[in-house]
mmCIF file of C-alpha atoms (C1' of nucleotides) in Angstrom:
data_model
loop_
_atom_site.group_PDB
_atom_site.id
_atom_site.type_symbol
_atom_site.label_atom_id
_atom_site.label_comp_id
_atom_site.label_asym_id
_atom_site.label_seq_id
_atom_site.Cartn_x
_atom_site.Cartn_y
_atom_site.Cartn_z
ATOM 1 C CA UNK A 1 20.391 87.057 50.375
ATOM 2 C CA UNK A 2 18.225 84.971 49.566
ATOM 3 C CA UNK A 3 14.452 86.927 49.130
ATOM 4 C CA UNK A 4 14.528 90.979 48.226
ATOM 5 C CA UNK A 5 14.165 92.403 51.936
ATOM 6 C CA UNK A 6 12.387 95.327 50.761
ATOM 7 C CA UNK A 7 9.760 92.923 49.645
ATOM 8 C CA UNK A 8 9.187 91.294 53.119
ATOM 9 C CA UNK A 9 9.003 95.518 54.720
ATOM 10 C CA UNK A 10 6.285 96.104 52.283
ATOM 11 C CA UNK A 11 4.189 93.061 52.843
ATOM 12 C CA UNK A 12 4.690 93.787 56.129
ATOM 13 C CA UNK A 13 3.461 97.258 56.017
ATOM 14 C CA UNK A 14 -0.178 96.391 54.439
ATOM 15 C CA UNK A 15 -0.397 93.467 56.907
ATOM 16 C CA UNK A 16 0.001 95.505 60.049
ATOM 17 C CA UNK A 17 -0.018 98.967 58.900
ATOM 18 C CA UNK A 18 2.625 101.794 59.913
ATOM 19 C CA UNK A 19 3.690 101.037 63.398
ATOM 20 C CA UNK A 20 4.285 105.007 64.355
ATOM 21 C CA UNK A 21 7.172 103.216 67.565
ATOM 22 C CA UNK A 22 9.272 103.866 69.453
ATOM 23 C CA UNK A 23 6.253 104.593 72.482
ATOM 24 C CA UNK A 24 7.587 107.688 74.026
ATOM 25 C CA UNK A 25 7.386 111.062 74.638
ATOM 26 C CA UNK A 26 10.231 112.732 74.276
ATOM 27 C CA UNK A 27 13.960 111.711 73.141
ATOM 28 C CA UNK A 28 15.141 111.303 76.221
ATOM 29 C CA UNK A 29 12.553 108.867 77.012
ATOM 30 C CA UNK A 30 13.109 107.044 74.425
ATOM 31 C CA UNK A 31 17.263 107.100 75.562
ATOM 32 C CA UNK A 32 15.866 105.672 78.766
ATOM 33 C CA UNK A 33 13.998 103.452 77.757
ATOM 34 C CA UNK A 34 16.811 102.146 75.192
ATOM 35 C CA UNK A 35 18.623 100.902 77.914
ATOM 36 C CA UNK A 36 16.040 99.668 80.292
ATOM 37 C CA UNK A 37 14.271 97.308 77.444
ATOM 38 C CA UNK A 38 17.717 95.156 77.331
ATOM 39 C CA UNK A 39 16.783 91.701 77.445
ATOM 40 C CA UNK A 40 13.384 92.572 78.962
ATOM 41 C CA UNK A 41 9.793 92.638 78.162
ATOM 42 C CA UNK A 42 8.515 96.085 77.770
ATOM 43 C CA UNK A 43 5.777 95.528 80.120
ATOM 44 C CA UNK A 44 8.573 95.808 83.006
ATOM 45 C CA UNK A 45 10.237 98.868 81.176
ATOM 46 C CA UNK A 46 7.088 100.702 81.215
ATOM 47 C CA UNK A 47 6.405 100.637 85.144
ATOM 48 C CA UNK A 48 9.947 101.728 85.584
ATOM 49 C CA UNK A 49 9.366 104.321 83.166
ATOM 50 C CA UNK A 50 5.906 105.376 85.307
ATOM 51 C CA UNK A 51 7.782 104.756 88.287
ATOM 52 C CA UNK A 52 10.594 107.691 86.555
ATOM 53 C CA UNK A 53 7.681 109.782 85.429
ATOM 54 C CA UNK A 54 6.043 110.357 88.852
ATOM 55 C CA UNK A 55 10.148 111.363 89.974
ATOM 56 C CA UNK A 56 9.857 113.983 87.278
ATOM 57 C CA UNK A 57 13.390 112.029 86.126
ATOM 58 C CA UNK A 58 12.432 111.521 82.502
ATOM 59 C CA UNK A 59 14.914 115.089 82.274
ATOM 60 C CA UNK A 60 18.995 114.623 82.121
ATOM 61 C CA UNK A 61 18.793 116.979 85.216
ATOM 62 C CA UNK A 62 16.190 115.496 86.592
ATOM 63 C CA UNK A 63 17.544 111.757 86.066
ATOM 64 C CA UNK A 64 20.590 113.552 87.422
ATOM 65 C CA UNK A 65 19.594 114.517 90.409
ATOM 66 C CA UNK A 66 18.414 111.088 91.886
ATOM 67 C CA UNK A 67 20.493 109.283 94.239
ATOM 68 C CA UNK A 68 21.842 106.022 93.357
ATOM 69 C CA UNK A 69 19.155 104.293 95.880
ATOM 70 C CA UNK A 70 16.197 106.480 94.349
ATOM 71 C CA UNK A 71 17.195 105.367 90.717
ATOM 72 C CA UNK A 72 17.564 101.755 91.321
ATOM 73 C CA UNK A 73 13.838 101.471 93.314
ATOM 74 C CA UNK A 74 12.566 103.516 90.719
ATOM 75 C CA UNK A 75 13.668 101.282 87.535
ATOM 76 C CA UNK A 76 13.944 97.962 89.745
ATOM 77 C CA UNK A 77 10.952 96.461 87.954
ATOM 78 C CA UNK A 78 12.503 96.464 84.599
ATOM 79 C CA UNK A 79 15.336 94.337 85.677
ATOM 80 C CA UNK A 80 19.078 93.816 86.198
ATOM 81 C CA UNK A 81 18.290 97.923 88.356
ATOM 82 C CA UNK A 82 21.919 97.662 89.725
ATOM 83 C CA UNK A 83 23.529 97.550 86.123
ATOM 84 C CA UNK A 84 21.038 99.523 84.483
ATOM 85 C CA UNK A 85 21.231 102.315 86.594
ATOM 86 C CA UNK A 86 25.211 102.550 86.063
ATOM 87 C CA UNK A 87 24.443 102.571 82.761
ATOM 88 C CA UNK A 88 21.917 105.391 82.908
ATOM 89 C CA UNK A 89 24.368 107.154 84.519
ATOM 90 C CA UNK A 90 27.425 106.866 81.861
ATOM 91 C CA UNK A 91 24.362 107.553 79.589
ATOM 92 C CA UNK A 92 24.174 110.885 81.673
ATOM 93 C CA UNK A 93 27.503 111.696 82.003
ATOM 94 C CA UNK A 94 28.093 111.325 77.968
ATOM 95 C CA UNK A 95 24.950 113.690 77.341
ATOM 96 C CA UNK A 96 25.431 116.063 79.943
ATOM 97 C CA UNK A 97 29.149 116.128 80.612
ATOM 98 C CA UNK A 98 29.862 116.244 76.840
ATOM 99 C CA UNK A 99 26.792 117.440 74.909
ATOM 100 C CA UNK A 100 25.239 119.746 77.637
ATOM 101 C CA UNK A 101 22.036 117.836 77.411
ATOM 102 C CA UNK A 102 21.393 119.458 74.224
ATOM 103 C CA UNK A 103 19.687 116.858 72.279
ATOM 104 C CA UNK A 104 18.711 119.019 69.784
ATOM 105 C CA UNK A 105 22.571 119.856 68.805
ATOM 106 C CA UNK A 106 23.088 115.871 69.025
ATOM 107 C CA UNK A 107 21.015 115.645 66.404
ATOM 108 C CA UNK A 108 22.830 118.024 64.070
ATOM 109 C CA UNK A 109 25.687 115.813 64.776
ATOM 110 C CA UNK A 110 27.727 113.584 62.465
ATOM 111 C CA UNK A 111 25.866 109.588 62.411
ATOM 112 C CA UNK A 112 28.943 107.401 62.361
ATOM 113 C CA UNK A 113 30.480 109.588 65.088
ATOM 114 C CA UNK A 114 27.696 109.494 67.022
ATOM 115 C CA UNK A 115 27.558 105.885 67.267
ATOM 116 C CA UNK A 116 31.252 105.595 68.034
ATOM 117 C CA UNK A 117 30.674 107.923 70.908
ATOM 118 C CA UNK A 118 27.870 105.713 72.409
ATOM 119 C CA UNK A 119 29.040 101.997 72.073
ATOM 120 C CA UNK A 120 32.336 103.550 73.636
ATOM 121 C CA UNK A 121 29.869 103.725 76.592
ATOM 122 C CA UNK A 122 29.823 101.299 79.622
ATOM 123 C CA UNK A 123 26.397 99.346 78.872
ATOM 124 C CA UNK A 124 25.549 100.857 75.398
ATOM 125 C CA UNK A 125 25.817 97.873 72.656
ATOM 126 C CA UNK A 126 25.060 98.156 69.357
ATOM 127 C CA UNK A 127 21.154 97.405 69.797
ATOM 128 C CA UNK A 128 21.152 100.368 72.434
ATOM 129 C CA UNK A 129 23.102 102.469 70.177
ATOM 130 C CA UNK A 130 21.227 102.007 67.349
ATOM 131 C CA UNK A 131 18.172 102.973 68.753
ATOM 132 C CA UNK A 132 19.199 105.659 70.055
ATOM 133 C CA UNK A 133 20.531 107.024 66.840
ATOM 134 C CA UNK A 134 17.087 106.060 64.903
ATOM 135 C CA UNK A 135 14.471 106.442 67.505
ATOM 136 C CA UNK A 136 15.688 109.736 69.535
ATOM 137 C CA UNK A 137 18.626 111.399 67.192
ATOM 138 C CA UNK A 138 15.894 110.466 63.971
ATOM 139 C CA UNK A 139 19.381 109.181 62.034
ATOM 140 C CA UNK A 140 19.023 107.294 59.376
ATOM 141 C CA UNK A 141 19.810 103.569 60.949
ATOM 142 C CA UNK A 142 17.887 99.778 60.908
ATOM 143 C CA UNK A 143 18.152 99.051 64.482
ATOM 144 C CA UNK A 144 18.460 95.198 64.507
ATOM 145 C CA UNK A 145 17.113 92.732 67.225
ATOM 146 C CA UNK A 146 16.349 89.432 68.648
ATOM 147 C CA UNK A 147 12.848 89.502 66.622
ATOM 148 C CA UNK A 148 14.701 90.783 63.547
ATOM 149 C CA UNK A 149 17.569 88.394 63.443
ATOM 150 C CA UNK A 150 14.853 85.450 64.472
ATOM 151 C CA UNK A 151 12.568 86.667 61.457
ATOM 152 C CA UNK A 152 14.478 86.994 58.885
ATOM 153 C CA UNK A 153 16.848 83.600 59.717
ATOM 154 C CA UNK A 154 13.994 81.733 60.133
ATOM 155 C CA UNK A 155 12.523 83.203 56.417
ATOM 156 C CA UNK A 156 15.916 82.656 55.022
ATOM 157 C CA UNK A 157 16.435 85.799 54.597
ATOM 158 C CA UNK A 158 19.784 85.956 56.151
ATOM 159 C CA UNK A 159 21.852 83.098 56.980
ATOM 160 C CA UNK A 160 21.212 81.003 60.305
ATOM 161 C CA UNK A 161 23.237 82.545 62.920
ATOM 162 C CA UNK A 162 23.897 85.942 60.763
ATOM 163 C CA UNK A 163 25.508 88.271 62.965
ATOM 164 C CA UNK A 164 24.125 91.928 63.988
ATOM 165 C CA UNK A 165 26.680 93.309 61.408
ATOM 166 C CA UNK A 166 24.987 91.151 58.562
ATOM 167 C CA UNK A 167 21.847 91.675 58.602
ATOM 168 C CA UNK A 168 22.490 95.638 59.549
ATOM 169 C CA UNK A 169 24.530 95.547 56.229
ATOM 170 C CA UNK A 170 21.749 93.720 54.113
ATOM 171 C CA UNK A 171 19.220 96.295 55.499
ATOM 172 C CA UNK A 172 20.991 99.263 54.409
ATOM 173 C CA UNK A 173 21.699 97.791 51.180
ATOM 174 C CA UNK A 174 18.047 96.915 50.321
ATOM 175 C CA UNK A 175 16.090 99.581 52.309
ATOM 176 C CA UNK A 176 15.838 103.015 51.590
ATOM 177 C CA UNK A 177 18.317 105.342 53.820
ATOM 178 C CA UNK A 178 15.542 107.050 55.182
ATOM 179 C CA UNK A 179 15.254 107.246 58.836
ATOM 180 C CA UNK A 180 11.093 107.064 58.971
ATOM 181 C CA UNK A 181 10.998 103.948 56.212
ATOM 182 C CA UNK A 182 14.337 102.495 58.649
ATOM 183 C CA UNK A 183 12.109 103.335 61.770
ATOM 184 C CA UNK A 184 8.816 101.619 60.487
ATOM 185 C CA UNK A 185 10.758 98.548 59.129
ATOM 186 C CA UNK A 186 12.630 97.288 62.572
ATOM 187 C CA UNK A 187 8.858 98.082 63.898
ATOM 188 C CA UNK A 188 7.466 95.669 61.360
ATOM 189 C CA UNK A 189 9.838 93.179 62.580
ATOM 190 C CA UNK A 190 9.193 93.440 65.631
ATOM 191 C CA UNK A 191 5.428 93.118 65.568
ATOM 192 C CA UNK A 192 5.656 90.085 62.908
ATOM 193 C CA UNK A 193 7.779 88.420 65.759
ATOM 194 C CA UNK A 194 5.973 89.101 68.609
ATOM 195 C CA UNK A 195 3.263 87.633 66.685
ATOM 196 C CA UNK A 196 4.014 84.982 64.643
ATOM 197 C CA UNK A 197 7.803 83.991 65.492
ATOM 198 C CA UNK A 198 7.235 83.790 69.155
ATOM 199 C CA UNK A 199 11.187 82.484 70.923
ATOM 200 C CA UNK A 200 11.502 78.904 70.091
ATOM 201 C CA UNK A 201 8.692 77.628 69.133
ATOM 202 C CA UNK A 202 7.418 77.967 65.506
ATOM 203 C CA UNK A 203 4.446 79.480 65.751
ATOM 204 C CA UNK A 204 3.856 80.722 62.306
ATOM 205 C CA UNK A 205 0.427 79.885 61.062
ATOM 206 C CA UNK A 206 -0.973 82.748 58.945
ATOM 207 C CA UNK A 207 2.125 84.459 58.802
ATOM 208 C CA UNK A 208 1.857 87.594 56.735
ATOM 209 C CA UNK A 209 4.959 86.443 54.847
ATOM 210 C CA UNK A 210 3.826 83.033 54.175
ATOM 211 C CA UNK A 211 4.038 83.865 50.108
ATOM 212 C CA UNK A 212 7.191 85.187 49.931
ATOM 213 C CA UNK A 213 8.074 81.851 52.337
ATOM 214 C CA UNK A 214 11.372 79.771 50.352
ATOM 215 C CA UNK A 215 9.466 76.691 48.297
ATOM 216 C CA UNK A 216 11.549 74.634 51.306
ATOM 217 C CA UNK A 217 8.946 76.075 53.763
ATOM 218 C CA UNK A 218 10.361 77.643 56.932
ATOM 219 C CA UNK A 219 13.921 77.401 58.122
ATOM 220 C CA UNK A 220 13.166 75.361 61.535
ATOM 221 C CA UNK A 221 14.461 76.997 64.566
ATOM 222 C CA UNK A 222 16.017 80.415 65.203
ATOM 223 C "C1'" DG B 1 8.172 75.802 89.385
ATOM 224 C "C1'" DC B 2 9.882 76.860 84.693
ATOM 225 C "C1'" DC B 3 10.764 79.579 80.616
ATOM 226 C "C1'" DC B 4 11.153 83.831 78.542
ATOM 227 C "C1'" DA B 5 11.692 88.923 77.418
ATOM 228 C "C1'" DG B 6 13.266 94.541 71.861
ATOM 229 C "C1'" DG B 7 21.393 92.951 75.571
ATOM 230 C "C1'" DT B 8 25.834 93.843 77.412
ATOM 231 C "C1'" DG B 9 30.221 93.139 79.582
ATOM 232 C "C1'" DG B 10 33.596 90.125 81.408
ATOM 233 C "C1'" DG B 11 36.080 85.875 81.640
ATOM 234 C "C1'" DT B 12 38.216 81.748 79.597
ATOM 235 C "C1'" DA B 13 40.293 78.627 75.926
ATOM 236 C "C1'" DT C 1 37.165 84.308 67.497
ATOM 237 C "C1'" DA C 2 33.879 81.471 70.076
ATOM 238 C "C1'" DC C 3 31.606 80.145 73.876
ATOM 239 C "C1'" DC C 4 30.098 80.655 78.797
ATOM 240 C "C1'" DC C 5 28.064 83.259 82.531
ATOM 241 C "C1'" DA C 6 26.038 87.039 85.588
ATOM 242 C "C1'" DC C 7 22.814 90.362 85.737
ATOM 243 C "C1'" DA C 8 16.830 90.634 88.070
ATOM 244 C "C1'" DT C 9 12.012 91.439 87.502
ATOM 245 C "C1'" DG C 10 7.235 90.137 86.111
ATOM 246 C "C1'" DG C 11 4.045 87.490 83.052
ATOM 247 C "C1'" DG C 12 2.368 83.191 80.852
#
DNA sequence: GCCCAGGTGGGTA
DNA sequence: TACCCACATGGG
């Protein structure tokens, strides 16, 4: 690696300022919303999430007890509703069926086993897992993503085309394991690349990270 | 009209 | 393993 990642978090941090993400209310929002925010602006996710509100389906039983027609209007604006609502519903089925819906006991649970549990579920990846685990179950885990990977690539940082494996790996070796630093770091990310490292065009005038920039300049392109 | 957004699963070589 | 592709809506 080529610039101390824990160096980029904290010049990130008094730049923007502690994030205080994942917007949500409860845990199981945040589960919800885990899944409907694949590939998808949030904009969309939050008018499904409304849409769920006003259903009084931001609950397990309450989620439950829609019909497959009443889930799929309800979440339709956040995208790809047919999939995502048979994921919500393995989702379910793995909370309620095995866990009893008792999120609180989830998250005396084991980390590692945790996340073998979800990506064993139909739609849960390891994006959706992660955030699960850091953002509702408050485990200690750097949730990578498309903003992440694109940052730090771009900052060489990690390698062009680093996997989601890599630059997990490099985060827990640099970071603190602390879920709230973990938490606040993929949110720094994220709000450096909505910014300043918008999809494929480099738009990184003023960057925050400019100084801690490779004497190269930027790596061009993703 | 075109590109893109906080991915994932399935198919093919 | 490494590519493709489908999945769907709303904003710029």
């Amino acid at each position: 690696m080529r610039g101390d990642l824990r160096d980029y978090v904290e010049r990130l941090l008094a730049h923007f300022g502690p994030r205080h993400w994942w917007p949500a209310e409860t845990p199981f929002e945040v589960m919800v919303g885990a899944v409907l925010t694949q590939n998808t602006a949030w904009t969309n996710v939050e008018r499904a999430i409304d849409n769920l509100r006003r259903s009084n389906a931001l609950t397990p039983e309450g989620l439950s007890s829609l019909s497959t027609e009443e889930m799929q209007e309800a979440i339709r604006p956040s995208g790809y509703f047919r999939q995502k609502e048979k994921k919500l519903r393995a989702l379910l089925k793995w909370l309620l069926g095995r866990h009893g819906g008792d999120i609180e006991k989830l998250r005396a649970g084991e980390t590692d086993g945790l996340r073998r549990e979800l990506l064993e579920l139909w739609g849960v990846g390891k994006e959706t897992a992660d955030s699960i685990l850091c953002y509702a179950l408050t485990k200690p885990v750097f949730v990578v993503d498309a903003y992440t990977i694109r940052v730090l690539s771009r900052h060489g940082v990690v390698r062009r085309g680093a996997t989601y494996d890599e630059v997990q790996e490099s985060a827990h070796a640099s970071l603190p394991r602390d879920t709230a630093y973990l938490n606040e770091a993929h949110a720094l990310f994220v709000a450096l690349g909505k910014e300043f490292c918008l999809s494929r065009s480099p738009r990184c005038a003023g960057c925050p990270l400019e100084e801690l920039l490779p004497a190269g300049g930027l790596k061009q392109q993703n």
